[in-house]
Coordinates of C-alpha atoms in Angstrom, one line a residue:
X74 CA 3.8 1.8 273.4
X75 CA 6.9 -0.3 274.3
X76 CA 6.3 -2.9 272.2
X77 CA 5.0 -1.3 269.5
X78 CA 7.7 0.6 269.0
X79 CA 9.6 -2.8 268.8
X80 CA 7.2 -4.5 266.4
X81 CA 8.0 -1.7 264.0
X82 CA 11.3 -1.7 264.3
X83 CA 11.1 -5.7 263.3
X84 CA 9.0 -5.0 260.8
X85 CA 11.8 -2.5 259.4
X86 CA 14.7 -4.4 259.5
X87 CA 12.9 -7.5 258.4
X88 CA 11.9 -5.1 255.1
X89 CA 15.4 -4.2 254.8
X90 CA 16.5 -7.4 254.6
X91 CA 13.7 -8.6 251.9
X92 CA 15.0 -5.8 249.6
X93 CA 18.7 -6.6 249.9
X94 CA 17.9 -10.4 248.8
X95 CA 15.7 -10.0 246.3
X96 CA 18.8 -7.2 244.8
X97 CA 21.0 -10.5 245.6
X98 CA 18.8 -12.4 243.5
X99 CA 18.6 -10.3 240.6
X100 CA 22.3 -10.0 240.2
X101 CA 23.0 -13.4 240.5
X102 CA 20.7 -13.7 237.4
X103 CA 22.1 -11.1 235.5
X104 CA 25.9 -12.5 236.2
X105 CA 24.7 -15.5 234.9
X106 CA 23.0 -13.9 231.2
X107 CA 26.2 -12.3 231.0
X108 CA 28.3 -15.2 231.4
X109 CA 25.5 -17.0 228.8
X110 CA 26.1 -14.1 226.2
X111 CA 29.0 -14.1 225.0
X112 CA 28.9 -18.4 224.2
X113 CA 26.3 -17.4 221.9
X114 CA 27.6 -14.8 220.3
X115 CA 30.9 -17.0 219.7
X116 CA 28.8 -19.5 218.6
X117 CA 27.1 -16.9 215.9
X118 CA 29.2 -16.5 212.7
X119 CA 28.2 -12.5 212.1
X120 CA 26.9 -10.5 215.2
X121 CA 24.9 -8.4 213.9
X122 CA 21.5 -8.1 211.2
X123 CA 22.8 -10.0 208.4
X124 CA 21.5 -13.1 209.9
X125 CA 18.2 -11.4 208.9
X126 CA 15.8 -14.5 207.5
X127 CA 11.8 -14.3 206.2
X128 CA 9.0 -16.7 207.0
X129 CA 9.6 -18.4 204.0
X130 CA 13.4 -19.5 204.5
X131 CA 14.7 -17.3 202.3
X132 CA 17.6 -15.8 203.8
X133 CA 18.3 -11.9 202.8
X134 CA 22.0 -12.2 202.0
X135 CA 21.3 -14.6 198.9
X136 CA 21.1 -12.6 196.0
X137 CA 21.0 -13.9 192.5
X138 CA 22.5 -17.6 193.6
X139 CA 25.5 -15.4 195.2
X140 CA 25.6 -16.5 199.4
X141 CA 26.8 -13.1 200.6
X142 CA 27.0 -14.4 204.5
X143 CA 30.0 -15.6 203.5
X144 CA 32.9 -14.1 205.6
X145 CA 36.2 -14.7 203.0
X146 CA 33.7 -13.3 199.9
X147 CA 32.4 -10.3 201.9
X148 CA 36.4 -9.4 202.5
X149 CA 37.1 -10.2 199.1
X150 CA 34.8 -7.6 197.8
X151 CA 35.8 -4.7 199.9
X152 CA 39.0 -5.0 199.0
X153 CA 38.3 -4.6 195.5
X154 CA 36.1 -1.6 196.1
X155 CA 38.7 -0.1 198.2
X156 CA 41.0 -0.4 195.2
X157 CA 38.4 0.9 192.4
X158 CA 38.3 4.1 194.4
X159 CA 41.5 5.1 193.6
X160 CA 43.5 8.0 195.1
X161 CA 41.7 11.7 195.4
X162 CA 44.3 14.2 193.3
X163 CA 43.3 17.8 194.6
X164 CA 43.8 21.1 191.9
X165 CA 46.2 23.6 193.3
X166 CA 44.2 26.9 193.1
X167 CA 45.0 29.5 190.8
X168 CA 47.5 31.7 191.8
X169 CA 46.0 35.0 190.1
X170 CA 42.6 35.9 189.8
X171 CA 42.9 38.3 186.9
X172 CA 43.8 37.6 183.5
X173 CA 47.5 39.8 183.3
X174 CA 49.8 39.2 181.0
X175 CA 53.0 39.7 182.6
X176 CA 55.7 40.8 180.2
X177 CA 59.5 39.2 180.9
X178 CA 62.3 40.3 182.3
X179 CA 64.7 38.3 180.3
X180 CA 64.8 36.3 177.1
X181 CA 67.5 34.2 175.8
X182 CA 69.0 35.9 172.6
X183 CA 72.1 34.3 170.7
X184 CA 72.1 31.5 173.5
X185 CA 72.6 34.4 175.6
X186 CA 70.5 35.4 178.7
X187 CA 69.6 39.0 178.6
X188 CA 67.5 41.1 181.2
X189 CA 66.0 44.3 180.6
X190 CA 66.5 47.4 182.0
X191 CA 63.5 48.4 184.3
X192 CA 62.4 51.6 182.1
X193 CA 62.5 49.1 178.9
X194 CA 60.1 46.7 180.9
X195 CA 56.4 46.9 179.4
X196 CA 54.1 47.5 183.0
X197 CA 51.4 44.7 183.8
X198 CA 48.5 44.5 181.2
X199 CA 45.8 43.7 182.0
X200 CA 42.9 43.1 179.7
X201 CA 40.8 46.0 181.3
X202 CA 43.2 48.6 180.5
X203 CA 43.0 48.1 176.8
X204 CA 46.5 47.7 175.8
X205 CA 47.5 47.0 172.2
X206 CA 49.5 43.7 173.9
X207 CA 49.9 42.1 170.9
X208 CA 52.0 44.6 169.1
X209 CA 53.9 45.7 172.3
X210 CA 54.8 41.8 173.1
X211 CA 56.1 41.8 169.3
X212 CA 58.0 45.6 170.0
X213 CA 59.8 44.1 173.7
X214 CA 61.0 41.1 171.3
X215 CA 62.6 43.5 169.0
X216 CA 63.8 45.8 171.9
X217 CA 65.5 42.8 173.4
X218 CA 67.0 41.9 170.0
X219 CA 68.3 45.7 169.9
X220 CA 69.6 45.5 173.4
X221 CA 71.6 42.1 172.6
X222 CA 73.3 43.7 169.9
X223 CA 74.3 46.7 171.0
X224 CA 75.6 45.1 174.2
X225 CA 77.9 42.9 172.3
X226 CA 79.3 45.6 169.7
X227 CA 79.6 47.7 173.0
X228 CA 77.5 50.7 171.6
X229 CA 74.8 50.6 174.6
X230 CA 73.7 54.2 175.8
X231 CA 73.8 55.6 179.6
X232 CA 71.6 54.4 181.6
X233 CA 70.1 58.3 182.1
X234 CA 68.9 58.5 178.5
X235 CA 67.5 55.0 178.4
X236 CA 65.6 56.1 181.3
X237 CA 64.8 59.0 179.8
X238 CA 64.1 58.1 176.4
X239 CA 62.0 54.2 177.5
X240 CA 63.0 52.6 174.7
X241 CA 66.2 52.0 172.1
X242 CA 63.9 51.6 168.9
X243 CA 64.5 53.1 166.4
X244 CA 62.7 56.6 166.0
X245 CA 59.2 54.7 164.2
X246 CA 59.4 52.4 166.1
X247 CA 59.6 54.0 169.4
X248 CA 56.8 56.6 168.9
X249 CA 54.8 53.8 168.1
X250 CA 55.7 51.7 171.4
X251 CA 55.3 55.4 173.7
X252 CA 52.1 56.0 171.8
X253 CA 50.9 52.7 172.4
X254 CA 51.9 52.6 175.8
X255 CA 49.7 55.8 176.3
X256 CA 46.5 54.5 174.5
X257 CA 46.6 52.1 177.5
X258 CA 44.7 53.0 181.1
X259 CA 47.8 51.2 183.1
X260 CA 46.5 53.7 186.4
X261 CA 42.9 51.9 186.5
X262 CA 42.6 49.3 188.6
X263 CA 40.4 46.0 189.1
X264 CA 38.2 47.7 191.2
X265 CA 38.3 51.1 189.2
X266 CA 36.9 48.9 186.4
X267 CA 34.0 47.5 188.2
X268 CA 32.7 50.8 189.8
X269 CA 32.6 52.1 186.2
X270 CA 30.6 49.1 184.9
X271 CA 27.8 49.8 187.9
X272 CA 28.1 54.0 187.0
X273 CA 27.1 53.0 183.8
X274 CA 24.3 50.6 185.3
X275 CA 23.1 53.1 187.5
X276 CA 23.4 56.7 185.3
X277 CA 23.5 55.5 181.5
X278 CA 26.6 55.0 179.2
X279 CA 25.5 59.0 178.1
X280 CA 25.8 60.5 181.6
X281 CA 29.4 60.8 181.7
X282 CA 29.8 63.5 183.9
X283 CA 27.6 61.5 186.4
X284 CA 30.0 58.8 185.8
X285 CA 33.0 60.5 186.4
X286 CA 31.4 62.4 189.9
X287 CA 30.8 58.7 190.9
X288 CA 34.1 57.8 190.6
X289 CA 35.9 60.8 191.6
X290 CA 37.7 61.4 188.5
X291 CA 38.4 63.9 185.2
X292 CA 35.6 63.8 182.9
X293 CA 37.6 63.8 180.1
X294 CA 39.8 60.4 181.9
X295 CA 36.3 59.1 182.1
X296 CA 35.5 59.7 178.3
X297 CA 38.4 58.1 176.7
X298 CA 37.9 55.1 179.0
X299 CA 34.3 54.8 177.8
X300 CA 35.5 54.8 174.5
X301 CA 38.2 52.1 174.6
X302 CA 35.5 50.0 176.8
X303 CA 32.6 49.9 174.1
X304 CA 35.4 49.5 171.2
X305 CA 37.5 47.6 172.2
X306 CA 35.7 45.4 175.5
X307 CA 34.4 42.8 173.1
X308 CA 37.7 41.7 171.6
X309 CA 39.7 42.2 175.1
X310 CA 37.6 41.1 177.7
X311 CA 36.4 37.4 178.0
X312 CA 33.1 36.6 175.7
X313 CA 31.4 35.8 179.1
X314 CA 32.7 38.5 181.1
X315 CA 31.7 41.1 178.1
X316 CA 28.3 39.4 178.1
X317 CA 27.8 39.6 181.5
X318 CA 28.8 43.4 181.9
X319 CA 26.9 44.6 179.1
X320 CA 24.1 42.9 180.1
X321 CA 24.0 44.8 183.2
X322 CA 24.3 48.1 182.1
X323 CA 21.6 47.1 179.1
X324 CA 19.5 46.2 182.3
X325 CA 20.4 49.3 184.2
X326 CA 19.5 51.4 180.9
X327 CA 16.2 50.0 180.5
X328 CA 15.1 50.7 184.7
X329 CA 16.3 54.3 183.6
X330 CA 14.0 54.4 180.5
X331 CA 11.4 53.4 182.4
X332 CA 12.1 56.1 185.4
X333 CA 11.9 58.4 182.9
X334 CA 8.7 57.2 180.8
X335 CA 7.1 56.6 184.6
X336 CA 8.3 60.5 185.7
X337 CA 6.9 61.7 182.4
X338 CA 3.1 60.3 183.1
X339 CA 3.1 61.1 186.5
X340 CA 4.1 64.9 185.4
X341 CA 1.8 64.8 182.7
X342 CA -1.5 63.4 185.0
X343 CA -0.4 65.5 188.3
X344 CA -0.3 68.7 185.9
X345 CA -4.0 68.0 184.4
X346 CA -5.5 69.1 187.9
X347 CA -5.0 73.2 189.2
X348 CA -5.0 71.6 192.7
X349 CA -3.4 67.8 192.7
X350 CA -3.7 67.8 197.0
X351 CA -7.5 68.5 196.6
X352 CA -8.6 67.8 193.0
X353 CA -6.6 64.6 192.2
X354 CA -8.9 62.0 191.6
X355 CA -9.0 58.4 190.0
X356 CA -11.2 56.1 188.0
X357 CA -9.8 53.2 190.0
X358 CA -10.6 53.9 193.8
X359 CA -7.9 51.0 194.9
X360 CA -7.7 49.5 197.8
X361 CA -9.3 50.2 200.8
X362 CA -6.4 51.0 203.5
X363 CA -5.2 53.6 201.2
X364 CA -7.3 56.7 201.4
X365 CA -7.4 59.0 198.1
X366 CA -5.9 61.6 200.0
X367 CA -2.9 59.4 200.6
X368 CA -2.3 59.2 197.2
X369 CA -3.0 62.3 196.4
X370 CA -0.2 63.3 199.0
X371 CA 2.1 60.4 197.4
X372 CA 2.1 61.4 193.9
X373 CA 2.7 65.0 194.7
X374 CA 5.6 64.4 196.8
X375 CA 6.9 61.4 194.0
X376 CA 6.2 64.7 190.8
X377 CA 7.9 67.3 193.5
X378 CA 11.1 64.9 194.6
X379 CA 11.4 63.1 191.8
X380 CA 10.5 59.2 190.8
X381 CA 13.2 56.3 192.8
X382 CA 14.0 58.8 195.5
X383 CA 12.3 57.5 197.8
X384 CA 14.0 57.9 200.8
X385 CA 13.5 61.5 200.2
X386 CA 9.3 61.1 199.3
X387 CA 9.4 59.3 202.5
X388 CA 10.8 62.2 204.7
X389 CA 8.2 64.7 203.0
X390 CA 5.4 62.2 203.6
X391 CA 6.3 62.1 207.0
X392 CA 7.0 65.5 207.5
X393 CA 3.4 66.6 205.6
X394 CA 1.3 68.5 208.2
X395 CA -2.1 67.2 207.3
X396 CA -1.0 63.3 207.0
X397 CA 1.3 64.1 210.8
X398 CA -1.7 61.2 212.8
X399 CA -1.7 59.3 209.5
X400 CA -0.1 56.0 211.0
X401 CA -0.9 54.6 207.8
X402 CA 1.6 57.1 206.2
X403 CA 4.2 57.4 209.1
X404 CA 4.9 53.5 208.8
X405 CA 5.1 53.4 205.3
X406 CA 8.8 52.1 204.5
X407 CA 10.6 52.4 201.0
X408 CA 9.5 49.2 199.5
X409 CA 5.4 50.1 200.5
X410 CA 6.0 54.0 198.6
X411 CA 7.3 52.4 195.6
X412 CA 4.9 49.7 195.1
X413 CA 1.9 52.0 195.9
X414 CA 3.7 54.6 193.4
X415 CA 4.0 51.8 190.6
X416 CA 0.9 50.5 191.2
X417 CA -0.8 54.4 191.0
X418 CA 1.3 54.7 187.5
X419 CA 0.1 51.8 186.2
X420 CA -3.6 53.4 186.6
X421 CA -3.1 56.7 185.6
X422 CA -1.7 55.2 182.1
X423 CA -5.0 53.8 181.7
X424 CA -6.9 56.9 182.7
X425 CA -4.5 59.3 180.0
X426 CA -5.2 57.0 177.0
X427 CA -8.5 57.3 178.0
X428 CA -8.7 61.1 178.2
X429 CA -6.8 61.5 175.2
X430 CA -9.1 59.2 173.0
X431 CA -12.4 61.4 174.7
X432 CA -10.6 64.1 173.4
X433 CA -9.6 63.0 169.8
X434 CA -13.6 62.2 169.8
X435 CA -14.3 65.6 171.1
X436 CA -12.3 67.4 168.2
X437 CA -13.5 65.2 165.4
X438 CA -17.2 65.6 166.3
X439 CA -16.4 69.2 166.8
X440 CA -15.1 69.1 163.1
X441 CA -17.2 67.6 161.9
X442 CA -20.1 69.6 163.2
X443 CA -18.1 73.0 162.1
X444 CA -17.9 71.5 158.5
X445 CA -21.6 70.8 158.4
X446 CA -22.2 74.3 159.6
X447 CA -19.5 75.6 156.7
X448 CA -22.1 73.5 154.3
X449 CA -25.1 74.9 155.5
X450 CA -24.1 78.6 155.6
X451 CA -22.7 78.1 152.0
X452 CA -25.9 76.7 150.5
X453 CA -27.8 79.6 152.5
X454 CA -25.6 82.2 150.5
X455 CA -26.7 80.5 147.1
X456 CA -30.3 80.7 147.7

């Protein structure tokens, strides 16, 4: 046991010692690559892939006769790329958003600088609020002209009854600027104006009084704003802004026609049956998750609520009695009730054109038949 003990321990040490020379060895070789390296890489002209050659000799910098590995030609040419770049010149942004025309506080009359009295100033217009800005830009010019001259003979009114009056025109002239002034919707804002352009989207150009509950306004505000946008929004407004608004509402119009063509045939088809919950049926069974008395249930609540309310055909679905373990029906979200609606409408189109032409054949045979009987009993009479 003694000696074993110390044979191992030899053998340990003598382990040791193998390990720590062979380390030796290895990092002698490495110090001596390293020291290798970097006389090559002197040596090199470029240190990197352009000394890529093929098989063939070719080298892969020659291009067209042109010897690209060359170091001076190589800086020659990005210097002249650097200067074809030339310097980046940034926009300032715009400073305002929306077209205004801001009228002036002063003008220069008879080398003179004159500045208005605040109640003489015409307000911001801006193109949604209709002004006549033309003829009021051409009135302030006048109304500075006015001002110069009475200033210099010394005849210029208090400064109550210019406030009072809001202009020095003459008396034509000055019912014409106030009446102008008051065609004008200087109280509606940007955003007033884009709330009325999706009221009119959403209820119709026609439904003011819709309008006008949307906005929380007068009805008869709302009217004479209406007016001024269809008249006078395609001269005012920008040709693509006008465009683009009236193409919205057009689209907003149509999804109301068809709401209402869609609300008429679904009244029209629920009202053929005497019992729509138990007599409803349909040429085209559909799919096979949906259950006809689902639909029955559907279109009844869609002809009872009304068609796009869905939120509200979904609570009475959900709170029907006899579809209450219908998970079918309990997990049915918005978008599922109107696509299953739409897709129901479509159908029952097909089915009323088709009752109505059996019935257009009914009655003509009928007539028909009643004539030939006319004929008969007449001829019976003559004999």
């Amino acid at each position: 046991m003694q000696y074993g003990l110390v044979l191992t321990q030899y053998f340990v040490q003598k382990r040791v010692l193998l390990q720590t020379m062979t380390l030796m060895l290895f990092l002698r070789e490495g110090q001596q690559k390293q020291r290798k390296w970097p006389k090559k890489i002197t040596k090199a002209e470029k240190g990197d892939l352009l000394d890529f050659r093929l098989d063939g000799g070719m080298s892969a910098q020659t291009f067209e006769g042109v010897d690209y590995s060359d170091k001076e030609l190589r800086t020659q040419l990005r210097l002249l790329a650097a200067d074809s770049l030339g310097k980046r010149e940034r926009r300032a942004p715009p400073t305002n958003y929306n077209p205004v025309m801001t009228p002036k506080k002063m003008m220069v009359v008879n080398n003179r600088r004159i500045k208005l009295p605040k109640s003489l100033r015409l307000p911001k217009m801006e193109e949604h609020q209709f002004y006549n800005r033309e003829r009021l830009l051409d009135l302030s010019k006048l109304e500075f002209q006015t001002y110069a001259t009475l200033r210099e003979m010394g005849q210029l009114p208090s400064r109550e009854k210019i406030d009072k009056a809001k202009t020095i025109l003459m008396d034509e002239l000055a019912q014409e600027k106030i009446e102008l002034l008051e065609e004008g919707f200087g109280s509606w804002s940007r955003s007033q104006y884009f709330q009325f352009v999706k009221a009119n989207a959403k209820y119709g150009r026609e439904d003011l009084e819709s309008i006008a509950t949307d906005m929380d306004l007068p009805v008869e505000e709302v009217a004479a704003y209406s007016d001024a946008f269809w008249k006078y929004g395609a001269t005012e407004l920008k040709a693509d802004e006008w465009e683009r608004v009236k193409a919205n509402i057009e689209k907003g119009e149509q999804k109301i026609v068809k709401k209402k063509k869609l609300s008429h045939f679904l009244g029209k088809f629920v009202n053929s049956f005497e019992n729509p919950r138990e007599e409803m049926t349909f040429s085209n069974k559909g799919t096979a998750h949906f259950a006809l008395e689902q639909d029955r249930a559907l279109l009844s609540a869609v002809n009872n609520v009304g068609y796009g309310n869905w939120d509200e055909v979904r609570e009475e679905l959900r709170s029907d009695e006899a579809l209450l373990f219908n998970h079918t029906v309990q997990g049915m979200n918005v978008d599922m009730i109107a696509k299953r609606c739409d897709y129901r409408i479509r159908q029952m189109e097909k089915e009323l054109e088709q009752r109505e032409k059996k019935i257009e054949r009914r009655e003509t045979s009928q007539r028909v038949s009643s004539r030939a009987c006319c004929k008969n009993n007449k001829r019976e009479r003559i004999l």
